[in-house]
mmCIF file of C-alpha atoms and ligand atoms in Angstrom:
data_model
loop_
_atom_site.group_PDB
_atom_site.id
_atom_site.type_symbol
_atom_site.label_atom_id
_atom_site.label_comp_id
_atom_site.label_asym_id
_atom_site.label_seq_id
_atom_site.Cartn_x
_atom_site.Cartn_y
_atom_site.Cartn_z
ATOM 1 C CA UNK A 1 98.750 -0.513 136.111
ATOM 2 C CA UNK A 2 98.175 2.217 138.487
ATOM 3 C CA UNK A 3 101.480 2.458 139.328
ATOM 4 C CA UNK A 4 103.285 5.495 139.868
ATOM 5 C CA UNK A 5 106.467 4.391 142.284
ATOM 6 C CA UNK A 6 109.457 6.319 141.483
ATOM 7 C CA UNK A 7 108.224 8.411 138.584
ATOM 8 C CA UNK A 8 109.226 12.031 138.430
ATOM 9 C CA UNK A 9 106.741 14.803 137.776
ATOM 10 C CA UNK A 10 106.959 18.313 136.944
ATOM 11 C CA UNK A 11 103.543 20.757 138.607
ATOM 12 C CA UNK A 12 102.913 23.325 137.421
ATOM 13 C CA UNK A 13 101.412 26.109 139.550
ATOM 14 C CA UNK A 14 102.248 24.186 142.710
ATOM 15 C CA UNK A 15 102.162 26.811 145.197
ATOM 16 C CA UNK A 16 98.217 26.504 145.949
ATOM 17 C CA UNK A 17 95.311 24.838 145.273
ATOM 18 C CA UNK A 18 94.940 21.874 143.155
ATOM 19 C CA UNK A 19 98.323 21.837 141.942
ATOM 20 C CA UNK A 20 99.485 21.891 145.644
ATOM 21 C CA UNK A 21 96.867 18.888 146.674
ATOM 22 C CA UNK A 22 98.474 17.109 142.834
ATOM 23 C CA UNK A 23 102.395 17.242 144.149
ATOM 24 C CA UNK A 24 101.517 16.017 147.927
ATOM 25 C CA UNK A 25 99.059 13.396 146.535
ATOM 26 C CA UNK A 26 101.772 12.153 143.946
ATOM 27 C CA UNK A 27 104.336 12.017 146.906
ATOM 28 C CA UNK A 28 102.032 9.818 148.367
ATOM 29 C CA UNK A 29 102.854 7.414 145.763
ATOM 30 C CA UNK A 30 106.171 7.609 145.827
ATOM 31 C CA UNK A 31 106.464 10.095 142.602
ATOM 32 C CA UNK A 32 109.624 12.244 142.475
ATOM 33 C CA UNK A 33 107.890 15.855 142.268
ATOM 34 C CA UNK A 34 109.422 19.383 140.611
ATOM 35 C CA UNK A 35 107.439 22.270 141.889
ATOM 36 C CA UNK A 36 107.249 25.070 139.865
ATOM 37 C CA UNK A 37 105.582 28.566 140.494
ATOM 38 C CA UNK A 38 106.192 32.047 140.729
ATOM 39 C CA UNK A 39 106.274 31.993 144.826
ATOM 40 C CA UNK A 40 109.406 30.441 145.759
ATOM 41 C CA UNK A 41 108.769 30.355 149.124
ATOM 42 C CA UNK A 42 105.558 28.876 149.108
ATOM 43 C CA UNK A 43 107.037 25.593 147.499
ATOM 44 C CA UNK A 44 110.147 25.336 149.228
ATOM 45 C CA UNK A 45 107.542 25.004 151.961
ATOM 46 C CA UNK A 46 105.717 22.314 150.202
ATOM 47 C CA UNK A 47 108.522 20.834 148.620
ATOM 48 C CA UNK A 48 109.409 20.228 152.715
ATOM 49 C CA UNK A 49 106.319 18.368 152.948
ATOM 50 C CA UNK A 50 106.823 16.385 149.876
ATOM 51 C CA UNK A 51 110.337 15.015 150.829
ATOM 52 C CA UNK A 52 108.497 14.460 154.898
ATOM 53 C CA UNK A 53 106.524 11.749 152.583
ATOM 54 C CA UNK A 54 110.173 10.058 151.623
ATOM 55 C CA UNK A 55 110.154 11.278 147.877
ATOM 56 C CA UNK A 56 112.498 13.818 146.455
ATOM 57 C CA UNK A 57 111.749 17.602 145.955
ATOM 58 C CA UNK A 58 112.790 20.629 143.972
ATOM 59 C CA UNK A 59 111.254 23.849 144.356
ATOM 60 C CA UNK A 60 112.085 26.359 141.014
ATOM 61 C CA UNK A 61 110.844 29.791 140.767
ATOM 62 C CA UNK A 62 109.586 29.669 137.447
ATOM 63 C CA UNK A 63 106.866 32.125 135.632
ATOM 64 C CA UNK A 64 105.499 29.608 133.150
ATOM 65 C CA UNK A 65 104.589 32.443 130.595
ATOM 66 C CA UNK A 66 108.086 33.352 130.231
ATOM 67 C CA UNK A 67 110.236 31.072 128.126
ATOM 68 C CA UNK A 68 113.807 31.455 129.205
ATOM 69 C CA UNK A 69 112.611 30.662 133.019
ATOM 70 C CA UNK A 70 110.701 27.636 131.806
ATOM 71 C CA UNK A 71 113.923 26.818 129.913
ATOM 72 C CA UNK A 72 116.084 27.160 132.999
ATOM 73 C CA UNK A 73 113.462 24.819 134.669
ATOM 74 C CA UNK A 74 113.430 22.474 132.605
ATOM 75 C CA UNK A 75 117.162 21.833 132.411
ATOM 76 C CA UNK A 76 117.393 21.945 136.156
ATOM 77 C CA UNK A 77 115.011 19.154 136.305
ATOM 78 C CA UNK A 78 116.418 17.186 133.718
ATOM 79 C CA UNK A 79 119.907 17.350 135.462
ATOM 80 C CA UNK A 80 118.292 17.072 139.139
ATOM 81 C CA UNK A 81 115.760 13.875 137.872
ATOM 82 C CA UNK A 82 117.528 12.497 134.854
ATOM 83 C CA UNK A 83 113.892 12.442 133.334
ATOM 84 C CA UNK A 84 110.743 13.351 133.630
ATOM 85 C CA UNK A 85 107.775 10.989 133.523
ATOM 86 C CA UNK A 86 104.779 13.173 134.414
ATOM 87 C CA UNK A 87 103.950 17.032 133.171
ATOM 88 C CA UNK A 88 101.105 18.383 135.079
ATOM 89 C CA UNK A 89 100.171 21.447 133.267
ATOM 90 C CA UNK A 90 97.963 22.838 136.356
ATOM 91 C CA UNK A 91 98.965 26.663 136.645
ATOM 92 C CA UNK A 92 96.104 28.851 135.791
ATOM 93 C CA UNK A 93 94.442 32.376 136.337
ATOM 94 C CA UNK A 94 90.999 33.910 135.913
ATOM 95 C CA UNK A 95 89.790 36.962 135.055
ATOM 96 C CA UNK A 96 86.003 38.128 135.649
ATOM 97 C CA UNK A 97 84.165 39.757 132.907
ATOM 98 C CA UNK A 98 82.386 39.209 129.085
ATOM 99 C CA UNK A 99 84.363 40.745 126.127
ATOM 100 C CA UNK A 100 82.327 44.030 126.527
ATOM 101 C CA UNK A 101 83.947 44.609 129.655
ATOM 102 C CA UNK A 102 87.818 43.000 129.538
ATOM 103 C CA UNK A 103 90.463 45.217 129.310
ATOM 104 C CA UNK A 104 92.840 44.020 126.807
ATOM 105 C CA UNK A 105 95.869 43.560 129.706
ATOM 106 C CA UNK A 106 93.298 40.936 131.258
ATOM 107 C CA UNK A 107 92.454 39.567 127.819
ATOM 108 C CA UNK A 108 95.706 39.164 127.162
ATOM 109 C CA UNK A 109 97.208 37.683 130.899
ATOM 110 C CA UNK A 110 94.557 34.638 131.096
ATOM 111 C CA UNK A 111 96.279 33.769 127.403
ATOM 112 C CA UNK A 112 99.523 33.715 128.174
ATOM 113 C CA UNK A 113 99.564 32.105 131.663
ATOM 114 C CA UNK A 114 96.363 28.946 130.818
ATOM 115 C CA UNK A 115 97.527 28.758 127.103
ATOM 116 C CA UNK A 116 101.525 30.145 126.058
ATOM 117 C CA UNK A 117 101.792 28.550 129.422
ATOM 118 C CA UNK A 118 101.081 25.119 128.550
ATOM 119 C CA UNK A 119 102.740 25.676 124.939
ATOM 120 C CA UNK A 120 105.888 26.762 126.340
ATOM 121 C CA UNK A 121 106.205 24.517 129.510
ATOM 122 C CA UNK A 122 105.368 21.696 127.223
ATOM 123 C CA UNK A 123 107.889 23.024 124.489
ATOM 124 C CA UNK A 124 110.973 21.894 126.885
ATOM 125 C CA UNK A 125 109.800 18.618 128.285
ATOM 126 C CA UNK A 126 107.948 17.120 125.230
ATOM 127 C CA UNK A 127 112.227 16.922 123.616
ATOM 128 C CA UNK A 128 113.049 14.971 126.865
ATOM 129 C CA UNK A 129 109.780 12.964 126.797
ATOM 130 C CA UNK A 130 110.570 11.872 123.093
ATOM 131 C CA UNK A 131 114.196 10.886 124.061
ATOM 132 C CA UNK A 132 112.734 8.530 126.686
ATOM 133 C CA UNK A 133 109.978 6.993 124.434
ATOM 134 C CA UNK A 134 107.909 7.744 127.318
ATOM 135 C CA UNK A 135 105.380 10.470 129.319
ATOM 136 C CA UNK A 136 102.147 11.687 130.635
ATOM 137 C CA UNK A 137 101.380 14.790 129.538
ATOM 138 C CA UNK A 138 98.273 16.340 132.371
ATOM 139 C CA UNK A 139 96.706 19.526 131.177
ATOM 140 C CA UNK A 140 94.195 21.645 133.396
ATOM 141 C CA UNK A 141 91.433 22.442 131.457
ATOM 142 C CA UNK A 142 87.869 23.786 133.130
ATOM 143 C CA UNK A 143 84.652 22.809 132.831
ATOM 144 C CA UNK A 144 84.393 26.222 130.963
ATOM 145 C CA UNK A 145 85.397 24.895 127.934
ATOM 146 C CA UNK A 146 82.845 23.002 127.193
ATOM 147 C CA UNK A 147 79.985 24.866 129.087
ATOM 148 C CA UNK A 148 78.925 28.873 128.814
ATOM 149 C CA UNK A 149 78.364 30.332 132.394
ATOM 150 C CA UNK A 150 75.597 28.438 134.103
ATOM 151 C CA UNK A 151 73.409 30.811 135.948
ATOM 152 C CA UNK A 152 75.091 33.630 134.479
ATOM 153 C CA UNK A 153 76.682 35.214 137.723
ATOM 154 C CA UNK A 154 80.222 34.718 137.074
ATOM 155 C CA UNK A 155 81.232 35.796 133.414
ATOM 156 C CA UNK A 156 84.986 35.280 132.223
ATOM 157 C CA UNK A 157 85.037 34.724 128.498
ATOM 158 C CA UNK A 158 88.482 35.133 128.346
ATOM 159 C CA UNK A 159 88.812 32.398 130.616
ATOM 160 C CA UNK A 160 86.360 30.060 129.252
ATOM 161 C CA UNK A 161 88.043 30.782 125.555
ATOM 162 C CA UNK A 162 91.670 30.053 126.926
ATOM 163 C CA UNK A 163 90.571 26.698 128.557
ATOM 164 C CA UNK A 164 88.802 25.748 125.126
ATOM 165 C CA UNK A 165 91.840 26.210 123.476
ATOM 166 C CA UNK A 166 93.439 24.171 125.966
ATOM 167 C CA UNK A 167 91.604 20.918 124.987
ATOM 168 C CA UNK A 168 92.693 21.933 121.098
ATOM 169 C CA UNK A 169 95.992 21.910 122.251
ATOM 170 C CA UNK A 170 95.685 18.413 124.152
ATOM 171 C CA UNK A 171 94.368 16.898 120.864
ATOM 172 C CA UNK A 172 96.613 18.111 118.762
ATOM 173 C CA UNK A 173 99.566 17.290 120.990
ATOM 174 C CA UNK A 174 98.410 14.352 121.395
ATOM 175 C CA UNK A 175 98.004 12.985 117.781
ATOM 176 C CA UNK A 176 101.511 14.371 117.463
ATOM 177 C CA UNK A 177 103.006 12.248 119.946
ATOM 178 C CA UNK A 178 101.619 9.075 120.428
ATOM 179 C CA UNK A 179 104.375 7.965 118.289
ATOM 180 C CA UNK A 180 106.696 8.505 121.494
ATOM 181 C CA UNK A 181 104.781 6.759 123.668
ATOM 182 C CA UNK A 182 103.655 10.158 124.813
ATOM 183 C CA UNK A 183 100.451 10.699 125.931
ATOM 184 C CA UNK A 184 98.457 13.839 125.981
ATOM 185 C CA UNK A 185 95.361 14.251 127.801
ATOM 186 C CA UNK A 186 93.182 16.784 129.670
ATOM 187 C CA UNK A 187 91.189 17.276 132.774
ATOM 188 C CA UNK A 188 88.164 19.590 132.993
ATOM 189 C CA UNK A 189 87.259 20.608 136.862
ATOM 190 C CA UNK A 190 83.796 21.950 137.654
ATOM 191 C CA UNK A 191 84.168 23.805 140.868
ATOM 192 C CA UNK A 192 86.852 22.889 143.627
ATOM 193 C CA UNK A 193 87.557 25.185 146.561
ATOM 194 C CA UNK A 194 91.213 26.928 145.853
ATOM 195 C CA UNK A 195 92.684 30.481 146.310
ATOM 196 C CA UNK A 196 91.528 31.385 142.811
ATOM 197 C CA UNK A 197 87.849 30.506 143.599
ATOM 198 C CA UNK A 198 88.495 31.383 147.624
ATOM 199 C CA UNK A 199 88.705 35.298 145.793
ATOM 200 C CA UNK A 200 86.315 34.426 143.309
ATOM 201 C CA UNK A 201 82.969 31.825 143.491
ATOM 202 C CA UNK A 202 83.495 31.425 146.802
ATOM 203 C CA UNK A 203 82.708 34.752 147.976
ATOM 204 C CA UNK A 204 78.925 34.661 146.333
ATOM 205 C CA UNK A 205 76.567 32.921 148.169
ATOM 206 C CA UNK A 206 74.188 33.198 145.290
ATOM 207 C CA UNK A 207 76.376 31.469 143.248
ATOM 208 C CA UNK A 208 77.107 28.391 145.786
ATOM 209 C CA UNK A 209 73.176 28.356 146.019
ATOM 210 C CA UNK A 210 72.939 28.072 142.321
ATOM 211 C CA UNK A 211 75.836 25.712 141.874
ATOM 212 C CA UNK A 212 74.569 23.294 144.089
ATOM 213 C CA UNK A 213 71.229 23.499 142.737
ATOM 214 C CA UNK A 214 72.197 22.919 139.009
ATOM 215 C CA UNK A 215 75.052 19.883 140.025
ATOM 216 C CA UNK A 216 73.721 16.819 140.653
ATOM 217 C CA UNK A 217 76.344 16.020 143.437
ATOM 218 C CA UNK A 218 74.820 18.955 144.915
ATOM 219 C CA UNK A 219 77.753 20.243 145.772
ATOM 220 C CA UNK A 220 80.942 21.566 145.137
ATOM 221 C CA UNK A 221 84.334 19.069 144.542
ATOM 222 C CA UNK A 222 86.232 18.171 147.962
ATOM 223 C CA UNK A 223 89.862 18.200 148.649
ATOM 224 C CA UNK A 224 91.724 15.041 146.659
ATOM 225 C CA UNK A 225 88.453 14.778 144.067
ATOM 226 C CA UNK A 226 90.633 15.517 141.578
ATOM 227 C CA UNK A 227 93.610 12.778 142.050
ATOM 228 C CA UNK A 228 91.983 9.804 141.181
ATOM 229 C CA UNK A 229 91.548 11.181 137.480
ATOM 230 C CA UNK A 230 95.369 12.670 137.543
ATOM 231 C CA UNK A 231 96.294 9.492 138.679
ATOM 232 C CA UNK A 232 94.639 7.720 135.985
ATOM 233 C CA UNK A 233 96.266 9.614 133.480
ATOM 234 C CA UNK A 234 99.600 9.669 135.029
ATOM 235 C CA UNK A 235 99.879 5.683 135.056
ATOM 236 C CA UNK A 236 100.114 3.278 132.229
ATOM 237 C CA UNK A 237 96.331 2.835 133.026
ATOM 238 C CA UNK A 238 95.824 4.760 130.573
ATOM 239 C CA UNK A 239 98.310 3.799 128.081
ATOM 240 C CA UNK A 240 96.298 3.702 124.947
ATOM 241 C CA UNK A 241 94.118 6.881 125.906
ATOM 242 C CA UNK A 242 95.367 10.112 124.266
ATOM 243 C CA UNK A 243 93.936 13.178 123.014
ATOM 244 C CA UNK A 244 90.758 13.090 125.383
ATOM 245 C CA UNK A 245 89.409 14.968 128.660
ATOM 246 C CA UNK A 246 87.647 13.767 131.378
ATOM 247 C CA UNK A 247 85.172 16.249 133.462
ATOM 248 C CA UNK A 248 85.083 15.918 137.031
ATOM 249 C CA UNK A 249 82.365 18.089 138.422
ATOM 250 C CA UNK A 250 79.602 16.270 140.007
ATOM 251 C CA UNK A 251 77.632 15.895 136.731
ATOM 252 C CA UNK A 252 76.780 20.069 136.470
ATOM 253 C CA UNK A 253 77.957 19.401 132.139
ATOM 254 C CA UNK A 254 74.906 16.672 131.906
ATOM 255 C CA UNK A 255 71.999 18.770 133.231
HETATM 256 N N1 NAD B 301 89.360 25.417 141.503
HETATM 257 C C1 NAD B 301 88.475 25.239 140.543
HETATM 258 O O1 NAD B 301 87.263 25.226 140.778
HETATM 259 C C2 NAD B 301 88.932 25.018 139.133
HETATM 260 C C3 NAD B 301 87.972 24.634 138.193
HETATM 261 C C4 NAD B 301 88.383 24.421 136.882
HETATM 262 C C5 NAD B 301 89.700 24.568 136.528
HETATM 263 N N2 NAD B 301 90.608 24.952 137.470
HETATM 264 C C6 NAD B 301 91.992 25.092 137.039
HETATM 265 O O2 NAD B 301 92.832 24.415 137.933
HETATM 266 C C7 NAD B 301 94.133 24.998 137.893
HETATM 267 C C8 NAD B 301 94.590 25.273 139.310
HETATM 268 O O3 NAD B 301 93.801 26.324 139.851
HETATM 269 P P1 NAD B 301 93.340 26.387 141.370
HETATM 270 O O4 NAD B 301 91.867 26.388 141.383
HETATM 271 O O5 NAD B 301 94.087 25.416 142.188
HETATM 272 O O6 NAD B 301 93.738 27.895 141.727
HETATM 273 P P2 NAD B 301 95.014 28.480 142.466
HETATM 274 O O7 NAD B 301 94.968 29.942 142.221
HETATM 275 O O8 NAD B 301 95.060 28.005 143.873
HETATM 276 O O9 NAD B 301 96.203 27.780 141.679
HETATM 277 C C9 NAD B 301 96.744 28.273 140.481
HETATM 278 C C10 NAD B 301 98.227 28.253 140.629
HETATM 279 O O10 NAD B 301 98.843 28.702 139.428
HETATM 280 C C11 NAD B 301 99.880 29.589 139.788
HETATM 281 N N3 NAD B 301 100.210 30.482 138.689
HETATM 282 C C12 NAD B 301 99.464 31.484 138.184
HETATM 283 N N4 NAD B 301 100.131 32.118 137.203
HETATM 284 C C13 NAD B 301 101.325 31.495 137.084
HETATM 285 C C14 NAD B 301 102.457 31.686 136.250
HETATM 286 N N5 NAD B 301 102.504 32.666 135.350
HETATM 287 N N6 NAD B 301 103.501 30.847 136.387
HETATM 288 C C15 NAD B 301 103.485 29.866 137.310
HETATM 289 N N7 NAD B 301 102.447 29.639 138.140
HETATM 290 C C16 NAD B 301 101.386 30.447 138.026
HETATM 291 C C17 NAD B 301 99.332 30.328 141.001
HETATM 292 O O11 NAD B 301 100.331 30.978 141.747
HETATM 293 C C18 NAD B 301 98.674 29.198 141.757
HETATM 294 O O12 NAD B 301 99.580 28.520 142.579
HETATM 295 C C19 NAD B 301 94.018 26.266 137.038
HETATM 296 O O13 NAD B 301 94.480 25.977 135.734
HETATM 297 C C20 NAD B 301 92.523 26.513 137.029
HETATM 298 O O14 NAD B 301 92.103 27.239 135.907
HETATM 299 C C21 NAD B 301 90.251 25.185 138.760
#
């Protein structure tokens, strides 16, 4: 039921990070994988790693808060692939600060990359999804939707308020399109080393101290922590789960 052998899934946000460790780790399995980010060149490199793992690879250049590039995407896809089983809604930015201290421009770039993002990205592939009577949708939440800012070092409320809205999203989709054998469901990382935290949480020892000292892992997530739970709700595993997030981050949202 874990199964994911010849699927074909579209990353978001590929060119680093998680969404980089996603598309390599889906190879793996033999999954058919669409990169999509702004830096072509970083995932034509990756997409040459992906196909060195005997799966097929498409690198697009594609700025998910604009719509006629996510269009373009999605219809290069569709007549690369044929389908598209998996949409891992992964690409995300951060901006530091509380509401006192955003400038609007910020305010307003976290929204449209972690939320329009998801809407529009989702607006082209949900049509194709419905045709087949089949897909996984895969947003990337944070654990800063459910949570404030433990230990109060790093504030980003426009951050935490876009990921919020990101589980709203995955319910309503969701209840929507069950009905298509669609599923919708979300993920909600505590902390994972990346090149948004690498510029970010990484850099404060004060704040590793303190993260490690609030999580009951102790410790920040590893490389690959994250696939088991993408994998889960990638595969018919979880075939009669929609609407729902699961938090992976060492147990820091139970203390
Ligand atoms: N690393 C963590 O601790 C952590 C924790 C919780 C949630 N997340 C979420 O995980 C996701 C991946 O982040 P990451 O930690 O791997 O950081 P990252 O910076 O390495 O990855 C984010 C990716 O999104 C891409 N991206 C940004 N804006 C884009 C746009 N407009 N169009 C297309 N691609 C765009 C970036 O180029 C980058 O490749 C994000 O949604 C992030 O909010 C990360």
């Amino acid at each position: 039921m874990f199964e994911l052998n010849g699927k074909v899934a579209v990353v978001t946000g590929a060119s680093s990070g998680l969404g980089k460790d996603a598309a390599l780790a889906y190879a793996k399995e033999g999954v058919n994988v669409a990169l999509l980010a702004r830096r072509v060149e970083k995932i034509e490199e990756i997409a040459k790693e992906v196909e060195s793992l005997g799966v097929k690879a498409i690198a697009i250049k594609c700025d998910v808060a604009k719509e006629e590039e996510v269009k373009v995407a999605i219809e290069t896809i569709v007549n690369e692939f044929g389908r598209i089983d998996i949409l891992l809604n992964n690409a995300g930015v951060t901006a530091h600060g509380g509401v006192d201290s955003l400038s609007e421009e910020e305010w307003n770039k976290v929204m449209d990359i972690n939320v329009k993002g998801i809407y529009l990205v989702s607006k082209y592939v949900i049509p194709v999804m419905k045709e087949q009577n089949y897909g996984k949708v895969i947003n990337i939440s944070s654990v800063n939707a459910i949570l404030g800012e433990k230990g109060g070092i790093f504030i980003r409320h426009a951050y935490n308020t876009s990921k919020a809205a990101v589980l709203g999203l995955t319910k309503a989709m969701g209840a929507s399109y069950a009905q298509y054998g669609i599923t919708v469901n979300a993920i909600c990382p505590g902390l994972f080393e990346s090149e948004m935290t690498e510029r970010t949480l990484f850099t404060s020892q004060k704040f590793l101290e303190k993260y490690n000292t609030l999580c009951p892992a102790s410790r920040p997530g590893k490389k690959g922590e994250l696939n088991g739970t993408i994998f889960y709700f990638s595969s018919d595993a979880s075939s009669y789960v929609t609407g729902q997030y699961i938090v992976v981050d060492g147990g820091i949202s139970i203390v």
